[in-house]
C-alpha cells in the first residue's frame, strides 16, 4: 500500500504546473528532434542540459525523460514517411513502415508505430516503478567490489553487443576509458596526461565528449550528405487503426515489449539493439518472415514496442546503481550530478519523493507521447521544409553553449570541437563511437571503485572473486566476453583444423 | 589507387594507435618521482592507465595484423562502379564545416558570443547552400537575439563578450535589446 501512496505522491509532483509543462515541452522537443534526420534525441538531450540549470532536479529529470521517451519514438516518423531513420533504432521502421507508406497507408503505419511505442514505453515505465525499489534494496548490500563488478559488466556488455566487430568495439571502449583517466587521479590527486596544459587537470567531461561526437559530428555529416527530405503521401495516408487491427498485432507488441524491457536493463544495449532483436524475433515468430520487408504490420509493431520499452528499463541501473547504460541515460546522470543528486541505492532511502516523481513523469511521458507524436506527425511535412543548413547552424551553436555550460569553461568548447571532428571521422569510417562514450563515462567510475576496493580490503586483488555477488557479476561479464568473441575464436579454430587436414 | 597504397591507408590508423600506446606511458605523470609516494603493494595512479594503454595497444596490434593479413590475401582492387541515383556526398564541404566550427570557437573568444554567433549562423547557411539575403539576414539576426535572450537573460550564462572593441560592441548590443 505504501508503494501506491508513493506513486500517488509522485503523480502529484509530476502534475505540478511547471513540472507538467517541462515534461510536455520535453516530449515535443524529443519527438521533433528524433524525427529530424541527422539530429538524434541524444543531441537534443545534450543541448537541453544547460536549460536544466534553471530547474529543480525532478523538473530536470522530467524534461530530459520527456525528450528521451519522445525522441526514441520520433525517429520512426521520418523512417515511415521519408525512408530516412531519424535515429538508428528506427531502422526497422524503414524496412516495414516505408513500404506501407508506398502502398498509401502512411496514416495506418504511423498509428501502429505510435500505439506500439506507447505500449512498450508504458509497460517499461511500470516495470521501472515496481522493479527499481526492490533492486535498490538489494543493491544496498553492494560494497565497492560489487559496484566495480557491476561497472565492469556494463563496460563489457558493450563489446558483447557489438558481436560483428568485437576487437574494434573493444579498442573504442578502451580508448574511451583512457580518455577518462585524463586529469587528477581519484586516490592520490596526481595529474595524469596533462601535456603541460593546466586545464587538462580537471579532466575530460563525458557530456562534452558526447555533445562533440553526437551533435557536431552528425551535423557536419548532414551538411555534406544533403538527404532528400521530401514527404510522400500517396493515397491520402490510408485508413487508421481499429481496435480489431490492434488485437491482431497484440502478440507482436507483447513480444517487442518483453524484449525491449530485458534489453533496456543491460548497460550498453539500448533502443537500437532492442529494436533490431525484436525485428529478428518477430520475423521468426509471426509466421510471415518471408514477406518481411514489404510492409508487414507485425514487423513494424514489434521493434517499435521494443525500442520504447528500453527507455524505462534503462533507468533501472542508472537510478539504483548510478551506472548509465547509454548515452541518453548518461546525460540524465550528468543532470542529476549537476543538481547535486547522486543516483544509487541510497537515493531510494534519502530522496524517495524525487524518485517517485521521476517514475510518475516517465509513466505520464509515455501516455502523452501519443498526443505529441500524432501532432508532430501531422506537422512533419512543414518541419521538413526547414533547410538542414539552418537546423545544423543552430544545433552547433546550442552544442557549443551546452559544452561551455557544463563547467563554464572555454577549454571544454575546444574539447567538444575536437571530438566533433573525431566524431565525423568515426562516422565516415564506421568506427563505433558508442563504446568510446561509454568508456569515458564508466571508465572513471570503474577505476574509482577498483582503487577504493583495494584500499578498503588491504590491497587484496582477489577480493573481487571472494565476495559472492561480485564474483557472480564478474562471471557474467566473462561469459559476455566469451559469447562475443566466440564467432572469432570458432573461425580461428576452424581455420586451423582445415589447415591440419590439408597436411594429413 | 594501388593495392599497396590502399593497404597502407587501411593499416595507418591501427599502426598509429600502437605507436601512441607505446609512447604515451612517458607522458602519464608530469613528475614521475611523485609515483614514489605510493606505498609498497598499493595500486598507484599509474596502474589503471598503464593497464588501459596495454589493452589499447593489444587491440590495435590485433587490428593491424588482421588488416595486413586481409590486404595481402585480397585480390587487386577494382575501380568502384558509379553510384547511380545515390545522393552525392561532398567530403570537402564536410571538412569546410569542421573548419568553420573551429573558426567559430576562436571567434567567440575574440569577438564575443553575440557577434561570432551572428556571423557563424550566416556563414553556415551559406555553406549549406542558402544564398538569399531575405533568408540569411533574418535567420542570423533573429536567431542570435533569441539565443542571447535564452542564454544570457534567462539562463544567465557568463558567455564571452570578446576582446577590445568587441566587449563594448557586445555590451551595447545587450543594452539595445534590453538584456541589460
mmCIF file of C-alpha atoms in Angstrom, chain A residues 1-344:
data_model
loop_
_atom_site.group_PDB
_atom_site.id
_atom_site.type_symbol
_atom_site.label_atom_id
_atom_site.label_comp_id
_atom_site.label_asym_id
_atom_site.label_seq_id
_atom_site.Cartn_x
_atom_site.Cartn_y
_atom_site.Cartn_z
ATOM 1 C CA UNK A 1 0.000 0.000 0.000
ATOM 2 C CA UNK A 2 2.899 2.286 0.827
ATOM 3 C CA UNK A 3 4.119 1.945 -2.762
ATOM 4 C CA UNK A 4 0.810 3.208 -4.115
ATOM 5 C CA UNK A 5 0.917 6.161 -1.712
ATOM 6 C CA UNK A 6 4.376 6.987 -3.011
ATOM 7 C CA UNK A 7 3.204 6.658 -6.602
ATOM 8 C CA UNK A 8 0.298 8.986 -5.763
ATOM 9 C CA UNK A 9 2.753 11.489 -4.310
ATOM 10 C CA UNK A 10 4.882 11.071 -7.432
ATOM 11 C CA UNK A 11 1.919 11.884 -9.671
ATOM 12 C CA UNK A 12 1.061 14.876 -7.504
ATOM 13 C CA UNK A 13 4.615 16.095 -8.064
ATOM 14 C CA UNK A 14 4.518 15.356 -11.797
ATOM 15 C CA UNK A 15 1.223 17.239 -12.182
ATOM 16 C CA UNK A 16 2.630 20.406 -10.592
ATOM 17 C CA UNK A 17 2.097 23.012 -13.352
ATOM 18 C CA UNK A 18 5.774 23.729 -14.015
ATOM 19 C CA UNK A 19 6.778 20.041 -13.838
ATOM 20 C CA UNK A 20 3.979 19.096 -16.211
ATOM 21 C CA UNK A 21 4.848 21.927 -18.601
ATOM 22 C CA UNK A 22 8.530 20.958 -18.837
ATOM 23 C CA UNK A 23 7.521 17.329 -19.390
ATOM 24 C CA UNK A 24 5.250 18.276 -22.309
ATOM 25 C CA UNK A 25 7.880 20.618 -23.769
ATOM 26 C CA UNK A 26 10.491 17.862 -23.384
ATOM 27 C CA UNK A 27 8.240 15.387 -25.173
ATOM 28 C CA UNK A 28 7.628 17.737 -28.098
ATOM 29 C CA UNK A 29 11.330 18.614 -28.343
ATOM 30 C CA UNK A 30 12.186 14.898 -28.232
ATOM 31 C CA UNK A 31 9.688 13.867 -30.920
ATOM 32 C CA UNK A 32 10.766 16.735 -33.203
ATOM 33 C CA UNK A 33 14.495 16.062 -32.644
ATOM 34 C CA UNK A 34 14.010 12.337 -33.177
ATOM 35 C CA UNK A 35 12.020 12.968 -36.344
ATOM 36 C CA UNK A 36 14.655 15.217 -37.898
ATOM 37 C CA UNK A 37 17.175 13.068 -39.758
ATOM 38 C CA UNK A 38 20.711 13.689 -38.548
ATOM 39 C CA UNK A 39 19.585 15.086 -35.201
ATOM 40 C CA UNK A 40 19.094 12.389 -32.617
ATOM 41 C CA UNK A 41 17.295 12.727 -29.316
ATOM 42 C CA UNK A 42 20.716 12.285 -27.648
ATOM 43 C CA UNK A 43 21.835 15.517 -29.350
ATOM 44 C CA UNK A 44 18.647 17.165 -28.130
ATOM 45 C CA UNK A 45 19.233 15.914 -24.573
ATOM 46 C CA UNK A 46 22.826 17.134 -24.637
ATOM 47 C CA UNK A 47 21.738 20.543 -25.921
ATOM 48 C CA UNK A 48 18.922 20.706 -23.364
ATOM 49 C CA UNK A 49 21.342 20.231 -20.475
ATOM 50 C CA UNK A 50 22.098 23.961 -19.955
ATOM 51 C CA UNK A 51 18.353 24.677 -19.723
ATOM 52 C CA UNK A 52 18.084 22.283 -16.787
ATOM 53 C CA UNK A 53 20.288 24.574 -14.662
ATOM 54 C CA UNK A 54 17.194 26.704 -14.150
ATOM 55 C CA UNK A 55 15.145 23.751 -12.923
ATOM 56 C CA UNK A 56 14.795 21.690 -9.769
ATOM 57 C CA UNK A 57 16.231 18.130 -10.031
ATOM 58 C CA UNK A 58 12.814 16.495 -10.577
ATOM 59 C CA UNK A 59 11.928 19.048 -13.250
ATOM 60 C CA UNK A 60 15.253 18.466 -14.979
ATOM 61 C CA UNK A 61 14.646 14.715 -14.972
ATOM 62 C CA UNK A 62 11.070 15.142 -16.225
ATOM 63 C CA UNK A 63 12.316 17.395 -19.025
ATOM 64 C CA UNK A 64 15.097 15.011 -20.069
ATOM 65 C CA UNK A 65 12.830 11.967 -19.560
ATOM 66 C CA UNK A 66 10.291 13.590 -21.883
ATOM 67 C CA UNK A 67 12.926 14.189 -24.563
ATOM 68 C CA UNK A 68 14.148 10.602 -24.113
ATOM 69 C CA UNK A 69 10.713 8.954 -24.407
ATOM 70 C CA UNK A 70 9.581 11.231 -27.227
ATOM 71 C CA UNK A 71 12.877 11.096 -29.088
ATOM 72 C CA UNK A 72 13.106 7.309 -29.153
ATOM 73 C CA UNK A 73 9.751 7.262 -30.938
ATOM 74 C CA UNK A 74 10.310 10.384 -33.055
ATOM 75 C CA UNK A 75 12.838 8.677 -35.312
ATOM 76 C CA UNK A 76 10.099 6.435 -36.668
ATOM 77 C CA UNK A 77 8.182 9.360 -38.186
ATOM 78 C CA UNK A 78 10.910 10.107 -40.733
ATOM 79 C CA UNK A 79 11.524 6.373 -41.223
ATOM 80 C CA UNK A 80 7.896 5.767 -42.121
ATOM 81 C CA UNK A 81 7.294 8.915 -44.159
ATOM 82 C CA UNK A 82 10.573 9.541 -45.989
ATOM 83 C CA UNK A 83 12.543 6.291 -45.516
ATOM 84 C CA UNK A 84 15.318 8.039 -43.545
ATOM 85 C CA UNK A 85 15.672 6.810 -39.964
ATOM 86 C CA UNK A 86 15.688 9.738 -37.552
ATOM 87 C CA UNK A 87 17.591 7.535 -35.097
ATOM 88 C CA UNK A 88 19.413 4.209 -35.659
ATOM 89 C CA UNK A 89 16.737 2.453 -33.571
ATOM 90 C CA UNK A 90 14.155 3.401 -36.182
ATOM 91 C CA UNK A 91 15.813 1.402 -38.952
ATOM 92 C CA UNK A 92 13.247 -1.452 -38.773
ATOM 93 C CA UNK A 93 10.545 1.203 -39.254
ATOM 94 C CA UNK A 94 12.157 1.953 -42.634
ATOM 95 C CA UNK A 95 12.034 -1.729 -43.568
ATOM 96 C CA UNK A 96 8.333 -2.207 -42.813
ATOM 97 C CA UNK A 97 6.877 1.283 -42.299
ATOM 98 C CA UNK A 98 8.032 2.919 -45.510
ATOM 99 C CA UNK A 99 6.674 0.098 -47.726
ATOM 100 C CA UNK A 100 3.290 0.735 -46.050
ATOM 101 C CA UNK A 101 3.618 4.445 -46.941
ATOM 102 C CA UNK A 102 4.346 3.492 -50.529
ATOM 103 C CA UNK A 103 1.173 1.416 -50.502
ATOM 104 C CA UNK A 104 -0.706 4.557 -49.479
ATOM 105 C CA UNK A 105 -1.068 3.548 -45.808
ATOM 106 C CA UNK A 106 1.175 6.082 -44.056
ATOM 107 C CA UNK A 107 -1.544 7.027 -41.542
ATOM 108 C CA UNK A 108 -2.026 3.380 -40.606
ATOM 109 C CA UNK A 109 1.738 2.801 -40.320
ATOM 110 C CA UNK A 110 2.102 5.818 -38.041
ATOM 111 C CA UNK A 111 -0.851 4.681 -35.915
ATOM 112 C CA UNK A 112 0.719 1.228 -35.465
ATOM 113 C CA UNK A 113 4.083 2.766 -34.596
ATOM 114 C CA UNK A 114 2.615 5.253 -32.106
ATOM 115 C CA UNK A 115 0.419 2.636 -30.392
ATOM 116 C CA UNK A 116 3.179 0.040 -30.169
ATOM 117 C CA UNK A 117 5.754 2.578 -28.930
ATOM 118 C CA UNK A 118 3.406 3.989 -26.305
ATOM 119 C CA UNK A 119 2.511 0.486 -25.075
ATOM 120 C CA UNK A 120 6.164 -0.564 -24.871
ATOM 121 C CA UNK A 121 7.133 2.650 -23.117
ATOM 122 C CA UNK A 122 4.267 2.466 -20.641
ATOM 123 C CA UNK A 123 4.965 -1.163 -19.667
ATOM 124 C CA UNK A 124 8.632 -0.264 -19.286
ATOM 125 C CA UNK A 125 7.780 2.698 -17.042
ATOM 126 C CA UNK A 126 5.580 0.395 -14.913
ATOM 127 C CA UNK A 127 8.491 -2.060 -14.687
ATOM 128 C CA UNK A 128 10.741 0.808 -13.590
ATOM 129 C CA UNK A 129 8.247 1.871 -10.928
ATOM 130 C CA UNK A 130 7.853 -1.571 -9.391
ATOM 131 C CA UNK A 131 11.228 -3.238 -10.062
ATOM 132 C CA UNK A 132 13.619 -0.397 -9.256
ATOM 133 C CA UNK A 133 12.833 -0.065 -5.500
ATOM 134 C CA UNK A 134 13.386 -3.780 -4.661
ATOM 135 C CA UNK A 135 16.506 -3.771 -6.832
ATOM 136 C CA UNK A 136 17.772 -0.715 -4.964
ATOM 137 C CA UNK A 137 17.029 -2.545 -1.695
ATOM 138 C CA UNK A 138 19.167 -5.439 -2.944
ATOM 139 C CA UNK A 139 21.870 -3.029 -4.102
ATOM 140 C CA UNK A 140 22.200 -1.731 -0.522
ATOM 141 C CA UNK A 141 24.243 -4.902 0.075
ATOM 142 C CA UNK A 142 26.748 -3.718 -2.518
ATOM 143 C CA UNK A 143 30.151 -2.533 -1.395
ATOM 144 C CA UNK A 144 32.933 -1.139 -3.600
ATOM 145 C CA UNK A 145 33.885 -4.550 -5.147
ATOM 146 C CA UNK A 146 30.257 -5.155 -6.200
ATOM 147 C CA UNK A 147 29.987 -1.688 -7.739
ATOM 148 C CA UNK A 148 33.260 -2.333 -9.551
ATOM 149 C CA UNK A 149 31.930 -5.679 -10.855
ATOM 150 C CA UNK A 150 28.653 -4.075 -11.990
ATOM 151 C CA UNK A 151 30.581 -1.337 -13.813
ATOM 152 C CA UNK A 152 32.802 -3.943 -15.486
ATOM 153 C CA UNK A 153 29.662 -5.808 -16.578
ATOM 154 C CA UNK A 154 28.362 -2.591 -18.092
ATOM 155 C CA UNK A 155 31.637 -1.967 -19.882
ATOM 156 C CA UNK A 156 31.991 -5.487 -21.246
ATOM 157 C CA UNK A 157 28.379 -5.859 -22.322
ATOM 158 C CA UNK A 158 29.097 -3.063 -24.805
ATOM 159 C CA UNK A 159 31.578 -5.381 -26.503
ATOM 160 C CA UNK A 160 29.247 -8.356 -26.316
ATOM 161 C CA UNK A 161 26.538 -6.438 -28.101
ATOM 162 C CA UNK A 162 28.864 -5.454 -30.962
ATOM 163 C CA UNK A 163 29.249 -9.104 -31.951
ATOM 164 C CA UNK A 164 30.232 -8.395 -35.532
ATOM 165 C CA UNK A 165 33.331 -6.328 -34.675
ATOM 166 C CA UNK A 166 34.357 -7.171 -31.098
ATOM 167 C CA UNK A 167 38.023 -6.123 -31.384
ATOM 168 C CA UNK A 168 37.231 -2.701 -32.868
ATOM 169 C CA UNK A 169 34.493 -2.188 -30.262
ATOM 170 C CA UNK A 170 36.942 -3.179 -27.508
ATOM 171 C CA UNK A 171 39.515 -0.753 -28.879
ATOM 172 C CA UNK A 172 36.939 2.037 -28.956
ATOM 173 C CA UNK A 173 35.908 1.231 -25.379
ATOM 174 C CA UNK A 174 39.495 1.155 -24.065
ATOM 175 C CA UNK A 175 40.323 4.434 -25.831
ATOM 176 C CA UNK A 176 37.272 5.949 -24.148
ATOM 177 C CA UNK A 177 38.379 4.600 -20.768
ATOM 178 C CA UNK A 178 41.852 6.008 -21.385
ATOM 179 C CA UNK A 179 40.378 9.437 -22.146
ATOM 180 C CA UNK A 180 38.551 9.070 -18.831
ATOM 181 C CA UNK A 181 41.883 8.794 -16.987
ATOM 182 C CA UNK A 182 42.945 12.299 -18.072
ATOM 183 C CA UNK A 183 43.066 14.640 -15.091
ATOM 184 C CA UNK A 184 43.657 14.212 -11.395
ATOM 185 C CA UNK A 185 43.578 10.584 -10.231
ATOM 186 C CA UNK A 186 40.862 9.653 -7.702
ATOM 187 C CA UNK A 187 43.147 8.360 -4.910
ATOM 188 C CA UNK A 188 46.396 10.339 -4.813
ATOM 189 C CA UNK A 189 45.394 13.578 -6.520
ATOM 190 C CA UNK A 190 48.193 13.392 -9.074
ATOM 191 C CA UNK A 191 47.506 14.880 -12.525
ATOM 192 C CA UNK A 192 47.765 12.436 -15.427
ATOM 193 C CA UNK A 193 48.245 13.030 -19.162
ATOM 194 C CA UNK A 194 48.437 16.796 -18.606
ATOM 195 C CA UNK A 195 50.812 17.532 -21.523
ATOM 196 C CA UNK A 196 51.606 20.816 -19.812
ATOM 197 C CA UNK A 197 48.076 22.156 -20.239
ATOM 198 C CA UNK A 198 46.699 23.248 -16.863
ATOM 199 C CA UNK A 199 43.050 22.814 -17.922
ATOM 200 C CA UNK A 200 43.686 19.119 -18.559
ATOM 201 C CA UNK A 201 43.972 18.610 -14.789
ATOM 202 C CA UNK A 202 40.217 18.989 -14.442
ATOM 203 C CA UNK A 203 39.793 16.059 -16.829
ATOM 204 C CA UNK A 204 37.650 15.493 -19.903
ATOM 205 C CA UNK A 205 33.962 15.775 -19.095
ATOM 206 C CA UNK A 206 31.884 12.999 -20.659
ATOM 207 C CA UNK A 207 28.986 15.345 -21.530
ATOM 208 C CA UNK A 208 31.346 17.461 -23.602
ATOM 209 C CA UNK A 209 32.634 14.353 -25.384
ATOM 210 C CA UNK A 210 29.080 13.246 -26.118
ATOM 211 C CA UNK A 211 28.000 16.630 -27.457
ATOM 212 C CA UNK A 212 31.020 16.709 -29.763
ATOM 213 C CA UNK A 213 30.696 13.154 -31.030
ATOM 214 C CA UNK A 214 26.947 13.026 -31.452
ATOM 215 C CA UNK A 215 25.857 16.589 -32.208
ATOM 216 C CA UNK A 216 28.695 18.294 -34.099
ATOM 217 C CA UNK A 217 29.890 15.167 -35.912
ATOM 218 C CA UNK A 218 26.343 14.426 -37.108
ATOM 219 C CA UNK A 219 25.610 17.974 -38.267
ATOM 220 C CA UNK A 220 28.825 18.148 -40.278
ATOM 221 C CA UNK A 221 27.877 14.846 -41.920
ATOM 222 C CA UNK A 222 24.360 16.156 -42.591
ATOM 223 C CA UNK A 223 25.583 19.245 -44.463
ATOM 224 C CA UNK A 224 27.711 17.090 -46.761
ATOM 225 C CA UNK A 225 25.094 14.383 -47.358
ATOM 226 C CA UNK A 226 22.186 16.667 -48.364
ATOM 227 C CA UNK A 227 19.498 13.989 -47.916
ATOM 228 C CA UNK A 228 16.195 14.078 -49.818
ATOM 229 C CA UNK A 229 13.663 15.043 -47.158
ATOM 230 C CA UNK A 230 10.530 15.348 -49.305
ATOM 231 C CA UNK A 231 7.454 13.630 -47.846
ATOM 232 C CA UNK A 232 5.431 11.222 -49.990
ATOM 233 C CA UNK A 233 1.818 10.654 -49.034
ATOM 234 C CA UNK A 234 0.383 8.515 -51.817
ATOM 235 C CA UNK A 235 -3.284 7.529 -51.444
ATOM 236 C CA UNK A 236 -4.001 10.158 -48.798
ATOM 237 C CA UNK A 237 -2.479 8.133 -45.969
ATOM 238 C CA UNK A 238 -4.969 5.214 -45.926
ATOM 239 C CA UNK A 239 -7.272 4.215 -43.082
ATOM 240 C CA UNK A 240 -6.361 4.383 -39.425
ATOM 241 C CA UNK A 241 -6.094 1.625 -36.852
ATOM 242 C CA UNK A 242 -9.197 -0.040 -35.395
ATOM 243 C CA UNK A 243 -9.452 -1.969 -32.120
ATOM 244 C CA UNK A 244 -9.685 -5.188 -34.164
ATOM 245 C CA UNK A 245 -6.481 -4.356 -36.034
ATOM 246 C CA UNK A 246 -4.785 -3.664 -32.742
ATOM 247 C CA UNK A 247 -5.938 -7.002 -31.322
ATOM 248 C CA UNK A 248 -4.375 -8.756 -34.326
ATOM 249 C CA UNK A 249 -0.923 -7.354 -33.588
ATOM 250 C CA UNK A 250 -1.128 -7.720 -29.789
ATOM 251 C CA UNK A 251 1.317 -10.659 -29.839
ATOM 252 C CA UNK A 252 3.905 -8.643 -31.757
ATOM 253 C CA UNK A 253 3.567 -5.694 -29.395
ATOM 254 C CA UNK A 254 3.819 -8.050 -26.387
ATOM 255 C CA UNK A 255 6.937 -9.793 -27.693
ATOM 256 C CA UNK A 256 8.567 -6.491 -28.606
ATOM 257 C CA UNK A 257 7.766 -5.020 -25.204
ATOM 258 C CA UNK A 258 9.231 -8.041 -23.388
ATOM 259 C CA UNK A 259 12.414 -7.965 -25.448
ATOM 260 C CA UNK A 260 12.771 -4.198 -25.013
ATOM 261 C CA UNK A 261 12.357 -4.378 -21.234
ATOM 262 C CA UNK A 262 15.036 -7.072 -20.964
ATOM 263 C CA UNK A 263 17.478 -5.409 -23.371
ATOM 264 C CA UNK A 264 16.966 -1.987 -21.801
ATOM 265 C CA UNK A 265 18.269 -3.181 -18.450
ATOM 266 C CA UNK A 266 21.580 -4.322 -19.975
ATOM 267 C CA UNK A 267 24.043 -1.448 -19.874
ATOM 268 C CA UNK A 268 25.230 -0.540 -23.353
ATOM 269 C CA UNK A 269 22.388 -2.212 -25.233
ATOM 270 C CA UNK A 270 19.706 0.443 -25.665
ATOM 271 C CA UNK A 271 16.932 1.075 -28.156
ATOM 272 C CA UNK A 272 18.780 0.121 -31.364
ATOM 273 C CA UNK A 273 19.743 -3.344 -30.148
ATOM 274 C CA UNK A 274 16.255 -3.871 -28.694
ATOM 275 C CA UNK A 275 14.534 -2.894 -31.953
ATOM 276 C CA UNK A 276 16.769 -4.999 -34.186
ATOM 277 C CA UNK A 277 16.484 -8.092 -31.948
ATOM 278 C CA UNK A 278 12.693 -7.666 -31.746
ATOM 279 C CA UNK A 279 12.511 -7.407 -35.540
ATOM 280 C CA UNK A 280 14.554 -10.615 -35.919
ATOM 281 C CA UNK A 281 12.443 -12.480 -33.356
ATOM 282 C CA UNK A 282 9.221 -11.259 -34.953
ATOM 283 C CA UNK A 283 10.409 -12.451 -38.343
ATOM 284 C CA UNK A 284 10.569 -15.969 -36.898
ATOM 285 C CA UNK A 285 7.548 -15.762 -34.572
ATOM 286 C CA UNK A 286 4.990 -14.091 -36.832
ATOM 287 C CA UNK A 287 4.992 -16.859 -39.450
ATOM 288 C CA UNK A 288 5.278 -14.221 -42.197
ATOM 289 C CA UNK A 289 9.059 -13.972 -42.206
ATOM 290 C CA UNK A 290 9.316 -14.369 -45.979
ATOM 291 C CA UNK A 291 7.142 -11.306 -46.559
ATOM 292 C CA UNK A 292 9.136 -9.096 -44.182
ATOM 293 C CA UNK A 293 10.438 -6.011 -45.935
ATOM 294 C CA UNK A 294 7.223 -5.476 -47.882
ATOM 295 C CA UNK A 295 5.235 -3.603 -45.232
ATOM 296 C CA UNK A 296 4.235 -6.251 -42.687
ATOM 297 C CA UNK A 297 2.449 -4.694 -39.729
ATOM 298 C CA UNK A 298 3.857 -7.168 -37.181
ATOM 299 C CA UNK A 299 7.364 -6.314 -38.370
ATOM 300 C CA UNK A 300 6.658 -2.654 -37.650
ATOM 301 C CA UNK A 301 4.856 -3.116 -34.318
ATOM 302 C CA UNK A 302 7.398 -5.364 -32.561
ATOM 303 C CA UNK A 303 10.535 -3.195 -32.955
ATOM 304 C CA UNK A 304 8.522 -0.046 -32.238
ATOM 305 C CA UNK A 305 7.310 -1.527 -28.948
ATOM 306 C CA UNK A 306 10.820 -2.807 -28.161
ATOM 307 C CA UNK A 307 12.659 0.465 -28.655
ATOM 308 C CA UNK A 308 10.395 2.464 -26.354
ATOM 309 C CA UNK A 309 10.331 -0.421 -23.865
ATOM 310 C CA UNK A 310 14.055 0.109 -23.360
ATOM 311 C CA UNK A 311 13.533 3.665 -22.013
ATOM 312 C CA UNK A 312 12.119 2.896 -18.566
ATOM 313 C CA UNK A 313 14.188 -0.260 -18.159
ATOM 314 C CA UNK A 314 17.403 1.664 -18.918
ATOM 315 C CA UNK A 315 16.709 3.916 -15.932
ATOM 316 C CA UNK A 316 16.827 0.949 -13.519
ATOM 317 C CA UNK A 317 20.663 0.574 -13.480
ATOM 318 C CA UNK A 318 21.009 4.371 -13.576
ATOM 319 C CA UNK A 319 18.808 5.107 -10.585
ATOM 320 C CA UNK A 320 19.649 2.045 -8.479
ATOM 321 C CA UNK A 321 23.395 1.701 -9.119
ATOM 322 C CA UNK A 322 24.320 5.052 -10.627
ATOM 323 C CA UNK A 323 25.510 3.239 -13.757
ATOM 324 C CA UNK A 324 24.261 4.734 -17.024
ATOM 325 C CA UNK A 325 23.892 2.162 -19.767
ATOM 326 C CA UNK A 326 23.518 4.501 -22.710
ATOM 327 C CA UNK A 327 24.364 7.995 -23.909
ATOM 328 C CA UNK A 328 20.840 9.172 -23.073
ATOM 329 C CA UNK A 329 20.930 7.887 -19.503
ATOM 330 C CA UNK A 330 24.462 9.281 -19.146
ATOM 331 C CA UNK A 331 23.088 12.756 -19.864
ATOM 332 C CA UNK A 332 20.422 12.152 -17.232
ATOM 333 C CA UNK A 333 23.215 11.159 -14.836
ATOM 334 C CA UNK A 334 25.054 14.376 -15.713
ATOM 335 C CA UNK A 335 21.896 16.398 -14.999
ATOM 336 C CA UNK A 336 21.425 14.674 -11.641
ATOM 337 C CA UNK A 337 25.052 15.248 -10.688
ATOM 338 C CA UNK A 338 24.855 18.921 -11.732
ATOM 339 C CA UNK A 339 21.948 19.258 -9.301
ATOM 340 C CA UNK A 340 23.864 17.519 -6.521
ATOM 341 C CA UNK A 341 21.748 14.345 -6.677
ATOM 342 C CA UNK A 342 23.763 11.110 -6.546
ATOM 343 C CA UNK A 343 21.934 8.160 -8.053
ATOM 344 C CA UNK A 344 22.389 4.814 -6.328
#
